[in-house]
Short mmCIF file of C-alpha atoms and ligand atoms in Angstrom, two decimals:
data_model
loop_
_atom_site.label_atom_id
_atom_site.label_comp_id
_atom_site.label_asym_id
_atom_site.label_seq_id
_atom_site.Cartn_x
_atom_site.Cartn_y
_atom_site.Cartn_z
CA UNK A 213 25.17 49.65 22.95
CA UNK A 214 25.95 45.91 23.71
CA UNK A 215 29.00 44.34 21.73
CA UNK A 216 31.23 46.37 18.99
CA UNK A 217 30.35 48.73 16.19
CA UNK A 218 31.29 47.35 13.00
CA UNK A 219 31.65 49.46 10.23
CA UNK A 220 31.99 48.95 6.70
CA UNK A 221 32.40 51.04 3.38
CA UNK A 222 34.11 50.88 0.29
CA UNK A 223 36.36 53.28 1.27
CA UNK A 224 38.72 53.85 4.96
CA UNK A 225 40.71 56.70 5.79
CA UNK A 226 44.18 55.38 5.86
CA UNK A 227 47.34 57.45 6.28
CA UNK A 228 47.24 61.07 8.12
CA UNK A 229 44.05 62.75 9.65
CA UNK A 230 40.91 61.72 8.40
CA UNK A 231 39.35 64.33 5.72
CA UNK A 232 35.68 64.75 4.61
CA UNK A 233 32.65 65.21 6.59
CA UNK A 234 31.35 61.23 6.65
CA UNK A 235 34.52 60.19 7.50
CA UNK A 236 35.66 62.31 10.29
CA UNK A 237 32.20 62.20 12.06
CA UNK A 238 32.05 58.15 12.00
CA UNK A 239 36.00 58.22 13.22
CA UNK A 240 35.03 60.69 16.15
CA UNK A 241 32.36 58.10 16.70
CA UNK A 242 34.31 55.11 16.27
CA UNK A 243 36.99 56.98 19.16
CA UNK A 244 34.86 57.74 21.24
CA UNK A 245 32.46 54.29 21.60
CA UNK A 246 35.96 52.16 20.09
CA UNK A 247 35.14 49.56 17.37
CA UNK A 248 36.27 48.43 13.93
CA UNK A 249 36.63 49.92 10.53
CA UNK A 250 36.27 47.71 7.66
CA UNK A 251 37.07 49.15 4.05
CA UNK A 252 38.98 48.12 0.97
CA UNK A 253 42.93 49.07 0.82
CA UNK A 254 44.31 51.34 -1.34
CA UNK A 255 46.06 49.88 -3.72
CA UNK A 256 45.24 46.12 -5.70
CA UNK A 257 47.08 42.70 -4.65
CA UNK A 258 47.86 40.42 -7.08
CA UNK A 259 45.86 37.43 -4.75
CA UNK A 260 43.43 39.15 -2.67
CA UNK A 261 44.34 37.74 0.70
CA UNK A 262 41.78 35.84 2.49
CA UNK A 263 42.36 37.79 5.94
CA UNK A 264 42.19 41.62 7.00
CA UNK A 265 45.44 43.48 7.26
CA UNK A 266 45.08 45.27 10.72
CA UNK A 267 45.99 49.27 10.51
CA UNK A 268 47.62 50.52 13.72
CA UNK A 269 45.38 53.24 15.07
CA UNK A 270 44.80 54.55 18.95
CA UNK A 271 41.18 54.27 19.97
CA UNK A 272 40.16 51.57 17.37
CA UNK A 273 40.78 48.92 14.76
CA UNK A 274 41.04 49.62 11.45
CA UNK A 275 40.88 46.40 8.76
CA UNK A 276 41.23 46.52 4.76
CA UNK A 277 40.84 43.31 2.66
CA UNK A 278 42.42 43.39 -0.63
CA UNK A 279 41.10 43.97 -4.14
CA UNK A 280 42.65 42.54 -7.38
CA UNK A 281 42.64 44.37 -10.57
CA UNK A 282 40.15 42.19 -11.78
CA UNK A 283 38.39 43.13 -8.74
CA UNK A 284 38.74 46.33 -8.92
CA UNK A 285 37.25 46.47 -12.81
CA UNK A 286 34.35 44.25 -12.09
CA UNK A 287 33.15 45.03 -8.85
CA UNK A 288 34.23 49.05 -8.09
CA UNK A 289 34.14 50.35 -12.05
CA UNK A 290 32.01 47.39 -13.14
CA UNK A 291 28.59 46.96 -11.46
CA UNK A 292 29.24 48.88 -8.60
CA UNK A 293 29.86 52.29 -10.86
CA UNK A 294 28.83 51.29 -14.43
CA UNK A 295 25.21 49.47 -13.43
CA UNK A 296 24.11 50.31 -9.76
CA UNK A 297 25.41 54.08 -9.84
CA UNK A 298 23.54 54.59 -13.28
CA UNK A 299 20.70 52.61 -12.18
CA UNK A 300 20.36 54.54 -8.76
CA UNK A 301 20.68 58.13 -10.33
CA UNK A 302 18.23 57.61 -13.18
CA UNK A 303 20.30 57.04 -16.01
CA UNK A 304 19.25 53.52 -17.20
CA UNK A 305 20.67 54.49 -21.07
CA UNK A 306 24.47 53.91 -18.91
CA UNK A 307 23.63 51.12 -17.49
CA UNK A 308 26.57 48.75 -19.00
CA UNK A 309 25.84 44.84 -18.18
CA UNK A 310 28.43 42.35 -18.18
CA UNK A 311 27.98 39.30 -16.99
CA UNK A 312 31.84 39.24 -15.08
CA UNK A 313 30.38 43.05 -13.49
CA UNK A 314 27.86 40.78 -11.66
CA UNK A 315 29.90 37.82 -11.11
CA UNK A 316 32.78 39.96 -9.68
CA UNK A 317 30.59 41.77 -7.64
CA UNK A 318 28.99 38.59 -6.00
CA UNK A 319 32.56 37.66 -5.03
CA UNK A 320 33.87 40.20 -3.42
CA UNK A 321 30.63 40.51 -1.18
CA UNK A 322 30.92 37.13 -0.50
CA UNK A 323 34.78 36.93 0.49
CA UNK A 324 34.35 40.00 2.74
CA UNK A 325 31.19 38.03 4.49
CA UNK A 326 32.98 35.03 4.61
CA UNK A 327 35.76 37.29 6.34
CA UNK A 328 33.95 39.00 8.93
CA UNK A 329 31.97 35.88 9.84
CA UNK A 330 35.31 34.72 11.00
CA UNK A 331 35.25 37.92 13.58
CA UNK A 332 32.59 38.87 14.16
CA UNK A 333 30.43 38.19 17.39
CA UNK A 334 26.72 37.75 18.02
CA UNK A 335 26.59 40.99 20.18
CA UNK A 336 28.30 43.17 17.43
CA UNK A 337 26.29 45.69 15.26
CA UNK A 338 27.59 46.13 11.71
CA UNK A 339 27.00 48.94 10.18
CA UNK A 340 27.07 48.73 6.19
CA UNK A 341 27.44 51.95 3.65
CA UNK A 342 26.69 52.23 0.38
CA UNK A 343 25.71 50.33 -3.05
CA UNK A 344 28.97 48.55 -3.05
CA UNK A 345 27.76 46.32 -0.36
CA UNK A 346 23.99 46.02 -1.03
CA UNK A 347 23.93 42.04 -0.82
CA UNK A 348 26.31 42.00 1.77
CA UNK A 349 23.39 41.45 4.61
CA UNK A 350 22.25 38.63 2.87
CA UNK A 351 25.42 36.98 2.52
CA UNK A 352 26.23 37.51 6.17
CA UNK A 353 23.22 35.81 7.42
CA UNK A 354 23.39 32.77 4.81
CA UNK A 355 26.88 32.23 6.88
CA UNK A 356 24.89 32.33 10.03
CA UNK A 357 26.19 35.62 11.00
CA UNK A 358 23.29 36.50 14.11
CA UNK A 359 25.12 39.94 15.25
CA UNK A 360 22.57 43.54 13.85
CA UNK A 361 22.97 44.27 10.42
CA UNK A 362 22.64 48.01 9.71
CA UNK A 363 22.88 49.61 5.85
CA UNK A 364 22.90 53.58 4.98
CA UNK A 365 22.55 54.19 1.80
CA UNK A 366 23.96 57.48 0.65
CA UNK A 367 22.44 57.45 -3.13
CA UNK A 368 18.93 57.60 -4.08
CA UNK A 369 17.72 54.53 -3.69
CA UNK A 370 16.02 52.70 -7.15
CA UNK A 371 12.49 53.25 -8.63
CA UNK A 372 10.24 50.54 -9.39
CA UNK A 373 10.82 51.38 -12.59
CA UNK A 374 14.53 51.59 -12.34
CA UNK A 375 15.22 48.35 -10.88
CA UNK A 376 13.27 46.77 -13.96
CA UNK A 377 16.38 47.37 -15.74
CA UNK A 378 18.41 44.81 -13.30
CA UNK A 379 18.21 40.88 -14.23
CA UNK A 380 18.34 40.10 -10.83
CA UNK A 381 16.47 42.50 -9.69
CA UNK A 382 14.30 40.13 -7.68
CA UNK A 383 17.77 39.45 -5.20
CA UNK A 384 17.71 43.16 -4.81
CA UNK A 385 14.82 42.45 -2.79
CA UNK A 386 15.86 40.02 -0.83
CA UNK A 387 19.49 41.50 -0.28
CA UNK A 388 18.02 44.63 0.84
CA UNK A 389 15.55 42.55 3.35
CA UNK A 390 18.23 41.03 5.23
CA UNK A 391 19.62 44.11 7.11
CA UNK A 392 17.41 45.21 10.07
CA UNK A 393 17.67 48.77 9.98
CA UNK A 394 17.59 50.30 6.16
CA UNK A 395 18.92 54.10 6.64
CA UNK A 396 18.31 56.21 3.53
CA UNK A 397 18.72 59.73 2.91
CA UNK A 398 15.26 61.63 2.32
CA UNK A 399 11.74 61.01 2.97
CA UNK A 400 11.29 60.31 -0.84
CA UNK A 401 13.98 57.22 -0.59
CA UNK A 402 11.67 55.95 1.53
CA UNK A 403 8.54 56.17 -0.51
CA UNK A 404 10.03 54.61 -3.07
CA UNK A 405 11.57 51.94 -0.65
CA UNK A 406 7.91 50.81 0.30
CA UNK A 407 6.68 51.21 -3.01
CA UNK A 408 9.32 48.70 -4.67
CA UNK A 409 8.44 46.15 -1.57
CA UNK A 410 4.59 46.79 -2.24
CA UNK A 411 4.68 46.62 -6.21
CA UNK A 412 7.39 43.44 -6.58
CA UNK A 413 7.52 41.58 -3.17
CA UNK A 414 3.93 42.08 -1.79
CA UNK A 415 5.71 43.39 0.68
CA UNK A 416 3.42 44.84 4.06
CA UNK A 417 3.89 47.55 6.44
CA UNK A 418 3.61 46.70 10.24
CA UNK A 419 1.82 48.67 12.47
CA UNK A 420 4.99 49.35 14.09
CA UNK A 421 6.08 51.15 11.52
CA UNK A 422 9.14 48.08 10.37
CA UNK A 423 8.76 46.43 6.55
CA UNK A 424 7.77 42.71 5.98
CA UNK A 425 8.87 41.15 3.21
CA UNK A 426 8.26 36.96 3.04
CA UNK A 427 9.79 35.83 6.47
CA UNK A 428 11.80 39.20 7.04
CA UNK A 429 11.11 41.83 8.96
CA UNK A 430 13.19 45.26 8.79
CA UNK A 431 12.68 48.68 9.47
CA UNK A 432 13.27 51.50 6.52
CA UNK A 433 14.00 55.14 7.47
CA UNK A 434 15.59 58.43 6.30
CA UNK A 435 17.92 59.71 8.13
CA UNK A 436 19.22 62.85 5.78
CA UNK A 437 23.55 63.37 6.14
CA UNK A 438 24.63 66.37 7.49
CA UNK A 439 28.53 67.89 7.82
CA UNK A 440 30.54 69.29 10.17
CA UNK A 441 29.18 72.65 9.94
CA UNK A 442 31.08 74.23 12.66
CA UNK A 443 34.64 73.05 11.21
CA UNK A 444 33.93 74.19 8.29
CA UNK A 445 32.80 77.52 8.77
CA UNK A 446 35.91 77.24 10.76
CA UNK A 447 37.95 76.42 7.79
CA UNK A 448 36.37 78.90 5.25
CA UNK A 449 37.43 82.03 7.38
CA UNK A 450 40.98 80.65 7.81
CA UNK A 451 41.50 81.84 3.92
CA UNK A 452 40.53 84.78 1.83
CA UNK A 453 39.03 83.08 -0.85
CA UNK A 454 38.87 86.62 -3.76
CA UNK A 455 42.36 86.48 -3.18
CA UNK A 456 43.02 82.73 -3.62
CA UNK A 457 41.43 83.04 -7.27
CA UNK A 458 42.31 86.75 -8.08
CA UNK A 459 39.45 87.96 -8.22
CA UNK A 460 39.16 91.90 -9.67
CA UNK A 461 37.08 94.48 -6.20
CA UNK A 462 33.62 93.92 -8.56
CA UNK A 463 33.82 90.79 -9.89
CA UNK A 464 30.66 88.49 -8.92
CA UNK A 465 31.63 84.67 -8.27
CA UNK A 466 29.39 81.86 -8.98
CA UNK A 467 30.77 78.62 -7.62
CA UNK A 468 30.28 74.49 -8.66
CA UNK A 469 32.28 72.18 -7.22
CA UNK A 470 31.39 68.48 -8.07
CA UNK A 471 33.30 65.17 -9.12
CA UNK A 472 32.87 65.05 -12.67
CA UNK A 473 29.85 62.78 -12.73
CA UNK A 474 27.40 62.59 -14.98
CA UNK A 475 24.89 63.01 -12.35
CA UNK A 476 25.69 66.59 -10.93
CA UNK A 477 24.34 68.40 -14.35
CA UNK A 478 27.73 69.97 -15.37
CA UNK A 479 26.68 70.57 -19.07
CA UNK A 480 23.17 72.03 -17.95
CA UNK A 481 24.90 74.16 -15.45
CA UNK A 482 27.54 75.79 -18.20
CA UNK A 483 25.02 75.89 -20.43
CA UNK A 484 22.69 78.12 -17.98
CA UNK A 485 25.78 80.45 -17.14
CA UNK A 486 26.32 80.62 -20.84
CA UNK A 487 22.56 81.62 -21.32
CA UNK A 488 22.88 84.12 -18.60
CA UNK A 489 25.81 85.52 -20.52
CA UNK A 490 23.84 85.71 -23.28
CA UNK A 491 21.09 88.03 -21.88
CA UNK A 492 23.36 90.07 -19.11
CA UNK A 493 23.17 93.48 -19.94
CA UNK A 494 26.35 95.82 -20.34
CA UNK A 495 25.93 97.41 -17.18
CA UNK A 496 25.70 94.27 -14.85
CA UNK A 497 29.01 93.71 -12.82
CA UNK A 498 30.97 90.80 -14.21
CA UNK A 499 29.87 87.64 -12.99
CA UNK A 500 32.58 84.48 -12.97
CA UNK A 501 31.96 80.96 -13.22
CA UNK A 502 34.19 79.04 -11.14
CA UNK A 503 33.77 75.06 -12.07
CA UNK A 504 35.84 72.97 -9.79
CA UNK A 505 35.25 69.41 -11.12
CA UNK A 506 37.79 66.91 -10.03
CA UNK A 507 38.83 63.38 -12.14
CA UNK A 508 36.73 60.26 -10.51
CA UNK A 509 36.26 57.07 -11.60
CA UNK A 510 38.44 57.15 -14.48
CA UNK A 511 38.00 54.41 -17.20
CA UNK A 512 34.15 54.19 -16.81
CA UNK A 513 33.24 54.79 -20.58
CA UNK A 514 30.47 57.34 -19.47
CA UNK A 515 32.89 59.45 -17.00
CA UNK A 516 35.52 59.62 -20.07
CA UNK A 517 32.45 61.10 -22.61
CA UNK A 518 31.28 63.75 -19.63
CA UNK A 519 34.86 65.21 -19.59
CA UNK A 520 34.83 65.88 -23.07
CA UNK A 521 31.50 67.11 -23.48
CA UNK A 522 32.16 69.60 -21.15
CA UNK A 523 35.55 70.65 -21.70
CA UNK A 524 33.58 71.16 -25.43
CA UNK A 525 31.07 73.30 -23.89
CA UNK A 526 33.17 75.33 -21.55
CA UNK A 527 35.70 75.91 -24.75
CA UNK A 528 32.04 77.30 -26.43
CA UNK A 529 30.96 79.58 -23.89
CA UNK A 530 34.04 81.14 -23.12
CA UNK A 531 34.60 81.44 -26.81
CA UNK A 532 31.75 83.39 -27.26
CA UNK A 533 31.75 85.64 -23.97
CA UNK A 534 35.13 86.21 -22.96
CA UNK A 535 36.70 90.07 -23.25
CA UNK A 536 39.93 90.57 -23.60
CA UNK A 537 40.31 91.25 -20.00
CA UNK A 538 37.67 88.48 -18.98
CA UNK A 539 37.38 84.24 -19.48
CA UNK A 540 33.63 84.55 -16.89
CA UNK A 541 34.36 80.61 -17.37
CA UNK A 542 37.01 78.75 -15.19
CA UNK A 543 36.73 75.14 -15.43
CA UNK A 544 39.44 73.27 -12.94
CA UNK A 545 39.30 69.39 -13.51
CA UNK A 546 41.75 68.56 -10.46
CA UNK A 547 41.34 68.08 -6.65
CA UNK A 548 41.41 71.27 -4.45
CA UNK A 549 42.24 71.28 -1.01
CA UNK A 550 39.60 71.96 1.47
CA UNK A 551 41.34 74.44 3.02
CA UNK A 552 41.11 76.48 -0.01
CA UNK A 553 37.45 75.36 -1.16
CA UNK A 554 36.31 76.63 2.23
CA UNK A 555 37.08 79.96 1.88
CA UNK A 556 36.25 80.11 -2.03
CA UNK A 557 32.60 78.89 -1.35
CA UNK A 558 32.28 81.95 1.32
CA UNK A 559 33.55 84.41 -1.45
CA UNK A 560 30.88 83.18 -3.51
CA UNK A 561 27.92 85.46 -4.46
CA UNK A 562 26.21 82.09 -5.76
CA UNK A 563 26.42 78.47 -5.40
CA UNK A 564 25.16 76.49 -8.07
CA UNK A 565 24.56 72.83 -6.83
CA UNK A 566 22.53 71.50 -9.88
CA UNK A 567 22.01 67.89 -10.05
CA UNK A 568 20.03 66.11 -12.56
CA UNK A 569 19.36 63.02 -9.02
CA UNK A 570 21.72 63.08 -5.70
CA UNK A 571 21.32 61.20 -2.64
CA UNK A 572 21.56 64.30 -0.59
CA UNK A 573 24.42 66.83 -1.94
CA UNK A 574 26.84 67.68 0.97
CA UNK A 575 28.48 70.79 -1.50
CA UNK A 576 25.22 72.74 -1.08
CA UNK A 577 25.40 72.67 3.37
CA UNK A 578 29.32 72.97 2.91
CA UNK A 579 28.15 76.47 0.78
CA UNK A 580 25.69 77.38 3.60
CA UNK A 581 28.19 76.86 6.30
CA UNK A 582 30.62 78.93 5.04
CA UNK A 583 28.82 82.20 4.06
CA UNK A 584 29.15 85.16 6.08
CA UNK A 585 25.67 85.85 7.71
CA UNK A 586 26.06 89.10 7.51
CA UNK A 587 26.10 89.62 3.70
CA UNK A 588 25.82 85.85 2.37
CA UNK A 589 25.51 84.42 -0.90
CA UNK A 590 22.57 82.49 -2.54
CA UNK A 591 22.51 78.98 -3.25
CA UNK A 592 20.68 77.25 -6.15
CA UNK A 593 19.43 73.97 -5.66
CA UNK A 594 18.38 71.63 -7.78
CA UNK A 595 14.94 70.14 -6.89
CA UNK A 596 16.28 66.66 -7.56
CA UNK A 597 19.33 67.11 -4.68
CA UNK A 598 17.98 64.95 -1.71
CA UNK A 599 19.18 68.25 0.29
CA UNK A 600 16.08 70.01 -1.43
CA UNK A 601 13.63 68.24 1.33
CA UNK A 602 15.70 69.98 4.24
CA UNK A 603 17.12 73.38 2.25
CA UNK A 604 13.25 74.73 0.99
CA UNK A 605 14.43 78.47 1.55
CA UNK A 606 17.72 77.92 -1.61
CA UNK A 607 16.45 79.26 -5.53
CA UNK A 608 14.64 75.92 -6.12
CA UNK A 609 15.14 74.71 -9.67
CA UNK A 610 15.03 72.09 -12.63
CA UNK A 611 18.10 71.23 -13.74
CA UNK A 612 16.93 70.28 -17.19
CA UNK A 613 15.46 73.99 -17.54
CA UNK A 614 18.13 76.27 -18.49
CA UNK A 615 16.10 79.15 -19.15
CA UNK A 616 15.06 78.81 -15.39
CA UNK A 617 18.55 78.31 -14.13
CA UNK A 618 19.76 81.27 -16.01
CA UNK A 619 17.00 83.37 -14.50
CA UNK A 620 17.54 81.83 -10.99
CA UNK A 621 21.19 83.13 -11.58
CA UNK A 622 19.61 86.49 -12.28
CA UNK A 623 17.76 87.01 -9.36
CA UNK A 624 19.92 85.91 -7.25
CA UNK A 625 22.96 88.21 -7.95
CA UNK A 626 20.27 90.93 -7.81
CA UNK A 627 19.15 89.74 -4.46
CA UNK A 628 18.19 92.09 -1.84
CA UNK A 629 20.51 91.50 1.55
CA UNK A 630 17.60 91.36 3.80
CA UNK A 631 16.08 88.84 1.54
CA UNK A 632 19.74 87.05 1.06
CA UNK A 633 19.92 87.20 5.30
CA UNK A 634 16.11 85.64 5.56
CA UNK A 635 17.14 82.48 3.26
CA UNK A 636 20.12 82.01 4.73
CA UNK A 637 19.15 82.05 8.73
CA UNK A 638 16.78 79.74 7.67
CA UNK A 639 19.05 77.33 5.67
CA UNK A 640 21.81 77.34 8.33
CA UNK A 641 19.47 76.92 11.03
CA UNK A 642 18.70 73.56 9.08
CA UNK A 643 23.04 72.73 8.82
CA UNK A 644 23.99 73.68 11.82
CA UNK A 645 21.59 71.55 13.69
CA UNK A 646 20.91 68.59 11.59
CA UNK A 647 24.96 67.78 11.37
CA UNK A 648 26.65 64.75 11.15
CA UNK A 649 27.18 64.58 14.84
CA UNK A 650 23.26 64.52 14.64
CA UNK A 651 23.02 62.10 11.58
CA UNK A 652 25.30 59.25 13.69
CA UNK A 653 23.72 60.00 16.92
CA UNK A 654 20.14 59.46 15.25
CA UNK A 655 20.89 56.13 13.32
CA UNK A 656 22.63 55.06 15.82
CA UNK A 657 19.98 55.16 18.62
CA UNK A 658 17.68 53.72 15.76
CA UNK A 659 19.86 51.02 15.37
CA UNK A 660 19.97 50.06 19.01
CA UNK A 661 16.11 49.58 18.75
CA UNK A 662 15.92 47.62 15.01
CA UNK A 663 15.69 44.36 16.75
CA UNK A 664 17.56 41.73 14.69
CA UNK A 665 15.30 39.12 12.60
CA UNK A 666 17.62 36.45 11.94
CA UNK A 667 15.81 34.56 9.88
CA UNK A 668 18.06 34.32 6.23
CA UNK A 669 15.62 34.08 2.74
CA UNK A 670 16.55 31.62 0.29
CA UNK A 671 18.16 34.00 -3.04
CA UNK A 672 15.95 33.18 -5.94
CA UNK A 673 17.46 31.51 -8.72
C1 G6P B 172 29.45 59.01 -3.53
C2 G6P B 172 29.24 57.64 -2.91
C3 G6P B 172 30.40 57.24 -2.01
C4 G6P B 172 31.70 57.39 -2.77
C5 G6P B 172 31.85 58.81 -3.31
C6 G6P B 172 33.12 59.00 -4.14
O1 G6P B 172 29.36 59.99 -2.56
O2 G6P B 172 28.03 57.63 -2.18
O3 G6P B 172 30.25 55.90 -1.58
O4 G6P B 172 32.81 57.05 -1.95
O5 G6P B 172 30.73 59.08 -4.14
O6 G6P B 172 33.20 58.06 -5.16
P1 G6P B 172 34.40 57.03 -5.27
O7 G6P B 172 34.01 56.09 -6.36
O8 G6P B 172 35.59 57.87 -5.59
O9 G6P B 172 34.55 56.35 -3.93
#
C-alpha cells in the first residue's frame, strides 16, 4: 500500500496495552504496516485546540484533537448518541432533535477535516469508523483533500424508512457518497445501502459492482467484524469462571453481558428468564441469570430510563422466584474485567445475546470462543444481531417473543452434547476463521483496489 494508513474513530487507546478486539487488531495492524491513529482525547478542553496533540508510541503515531463540554454534549451524547444511534438501531420514538445536536456535530467534523487536511498527503489512505464521522468524507474532499477515503461502519446502517426521520437526510446521501470504499457489517447493510441510493438518490449500480450516485462513484461492501478468537479462548481458560461467581456443583449459568443500551433487549431478556422461571418444573437443576450490564453513555435521557426499567424488572423477577437459598437473577451494572468475563462466558451453559438491532454483536463470537469443545454451552441469538448471517447453527430467535426465548432457554439447557458439539464446531469454525486479523486483512486489500473518485458534490441546502 502506497503512502500512510490513516485511521480515525471516536475513540484511541491511550495509556497501557490496548484492550478490546477492534482495537488491538487495528494497533497490530497499525505496528506492523506503521501509520497514524486519529481519535478524540480523553478528557474535554476548555478551547478545543486547533492542532493534534502527538502521543508517544513505538511503531506509530498516535494524534487526539480535543473536545469541549459543549462538544462533548452536542456532538458525542447529542446527535451522535441521541439521533444517529436511535436512528441506526430502529428506534425512531428516541430520536431527540436539537438544532445545537446538528450544529455541534457539523463542527467538530469540520475542525477535525480542516485538521487532517493540514497533514495529510495525496498518497495516504484514511480509514474512517463509525457514525460519529459519517460527513467527515465529504468535508475532507470540499477542502481538497485527494488522498483514499475509507468508512466502516460498525452499526446497522439506516432504512429508507429510517432516514425519513432525519431533516437532512438528503446530506446523508451525499456524505456517505464521498468515501470510496463504504465497509459495512452484513450482507443486509448492504441491501439496504443500495436500496436508500436507489429509492432517494436515483442512485445506479455499475457493472463493476461500485455505487453511482450524481458525479460519485464508490464501492459498498460487507465486511462482517470478527475478534481475536485465539486470545480469547486464551484468556477464558486462564480463570475458573464457577468459582469467580460461586457458583453451587449443579447450578446452570445463563450469561448476558451488554452495555446498558436500549438496543441489546435487556428487559425482553429478564423478562424471558423470568417466564422460564415461571414454567421450570421442581425437578430442573437451578438455572442462574448472570446480567453483566455496564454504565454507558450516561446523561442520554433514554440510557437513564433503561436503567431503571430494568433494575424494576430484575427487582420483580427475583421477587417472585428467589428461595431462600437462591436470587436465579444477578444483575451487575459495572465494568468487569476481561480477564474475568473470559472465563465466566466458558462456565456458561447458555449465552443469551438478544438484541432487538446490532451491527454485528462481538459478545456472541467472544461466547463461542471461549466454550470448551468438548462439553460447550449454547448460544441464543437474536435474529436481528448482524452476527446471525455468519452464526446460523446458535438457537435463532425474536427478541420481541418471550414465549420463544423462554422456550429457546428450555431446550437449550436440555440439549443433547452431541447436538451441543455439532452447533458449536460449526459456529467456531465460522470465529476462528473469519477473525479480526481476517476482517483488516480483507478491507484492507479492498481498499487498495477502491480507486479514489475525487470529484466533491455540492451539500444541498
Ligand atoms: C458501539 C459503537 C462504537 C462505540 C461503542 C461504545 O460498539 O459502534 O463506536 O465506541 O459502541 O460506545 P461509546 O459511546 O462508549 O464509545
Amino acid at each position: 500500500m502506497s503512502g500512510r494508513l490513516i485511521v480515525v474513530s471516536n475513540r484511541v487507546p491511550l495509556g497501557g496495552p490496548p484492550q478490546g478486539g477492534l482495537v488491538v487488531a487495528l494497533h497490530e495492524c497499525l505496528e506492523e504496516i506503521g501509520g497514524l491513529w486519529v481519535g478524540a482525547a480523553g478528557d474535554t478542553a476548555e478551547a478545543p485546540s486547533q492542532t493534534f496533540t502527538e502521543h508517544d508510541e513505538a511503531s506509530y503515531r498516535k494524534l487526539t484533537f480535543e473536545l469541549s463540554q459543549e462538544d462533548y454534549a452536542n456532538y458525542y451524547l447529542g446527535y451522535a448518541n441521541a439521533v444517529l444511534w436511535p436512528l441506526c438501531h430502529r428506534r425512531g420514538d428516541l430520536i431527540d432533535l436539537q438544532p445545537e445536536y446538528h450544529a455541534g456535530y457539523m463542527a467538530v467534523n469540520e475542525r477535525l477535516a480542516g485538521m487532517l487536511a493540514e497533514i495529510v498527503e495525496p498518497d495516504d489512505r484514511i480509514w474512517i469508523h463509525d457514525y460519529h464521522f459519517f460527513p467527515l468524507a465529504h468535508c475532507l474532499r470540499a477542502r481538497g483533500v485527494k488522498a483514499s477515503l475509507g468508512f466502516f461502519l460498525h452499526i446497522p446502517f439506516p432504512t429508507r424508512t429510517d432516514l425519513d426521520a432525519l431533516p437532512n437526510r438528503d446530506d446523508f446521501l451525499d456524505w456517505i457518497a464521498a468515501f470510496d470504499l463504504v465497509g459495512l457489517q452484513t450482507q443486509a447493510d448492504v441491501a439496504s445501502c443500495l436500496e436508500v441510493y436507489r429509492a432517494m438518490g436515483e442512485g445506479e449500480m455499475l457493472l463493476d459492482g461500485t455505487l453511482r450516485h450524481g458525479k460519485r462513484r464508490f464501492a459498498v461492501q460487507s465486511f462482517p467484524i470478527g475478534i481475536d478468537a485465539q486470545g480469547f479462548a486464551e484468556t477464558a481458560v486462564r480463570g475458573n469462571g464457577r468459582e469467580i461467581l460461586n457458583l453451587r456443583p449443579a447450578e446452570k449459568l445463563l450469561i448476558g453481558i451488554d452495555r446498558l443500551d436500549y438496543s441489546k433487549g435487556l428487559p425482553n431478556r429478564m423478562r424471558a428468564v423470568g417466564q422460564y422461571l415461571d414454567e421450570r418444573s421442581e425437578n430442573d437443576p437451578r438455572a442462574t441469570f448472570l446480567q453483566i450490564a455496564p454504565p454507558t453513555r450516561e446523561g442520554v435521557e433514554a440510557y437513564d430510563d433503561i436503567r431503571a426499567e430494568l433494575e424494576r424488572i430484575s427487582g420483580q423477577e427475583n421477587g417472585k422466584h428467589s428461595d431462600l437459598d437462591w436470587t436465579p437473577i444477578r444483575y451487575i451494572h459495572q465494568m468487569v474485567p476481561r480477564e474475568s468475563l473470559a472465563p465466566i462466558l466458558r462456565a456458561a451453559n447458555v449465552g443469551l445475546v438478544t438484541p432487538m438491532a446490532d451491527g454485528m454483536n462481538l459478545v456472541a463470537k467472544e461466547f463461542v470462543a471461549a466454550q470448551d469443545a468438548g462439553d460447550p454451552g449454547v448460544l441464543i441469538l437474536s435474529r436481528f444481531a448482524g452476527a446471525a448471517e455468519q452464526l446460523s447453527e446458535a438457537l435463532i430467535v425474536n427478541p420481541f417473543d418471550m414465549a420463544e426465548m423462554a422456550d429457546a432457554i428450555r431446550r437449550a439447557l436440555a440439549m443433547p452434547q452431541t447436538e451441543r458439539r455439532q452447533r458449536h464446531e460449526a459456529l467456531a469454525s465460522s470465529v476462528f476463521s473469519e477473525n479480526i486479523g481476517h476482517w483488516t486483512q480483507t478491507y484492507l486489500d479492498a481498499f487498495r483496489r477502491a480507486a479514489p473518485s475525487v470529484t466533491p458534490m455540492p451539500l444541498s441546502a
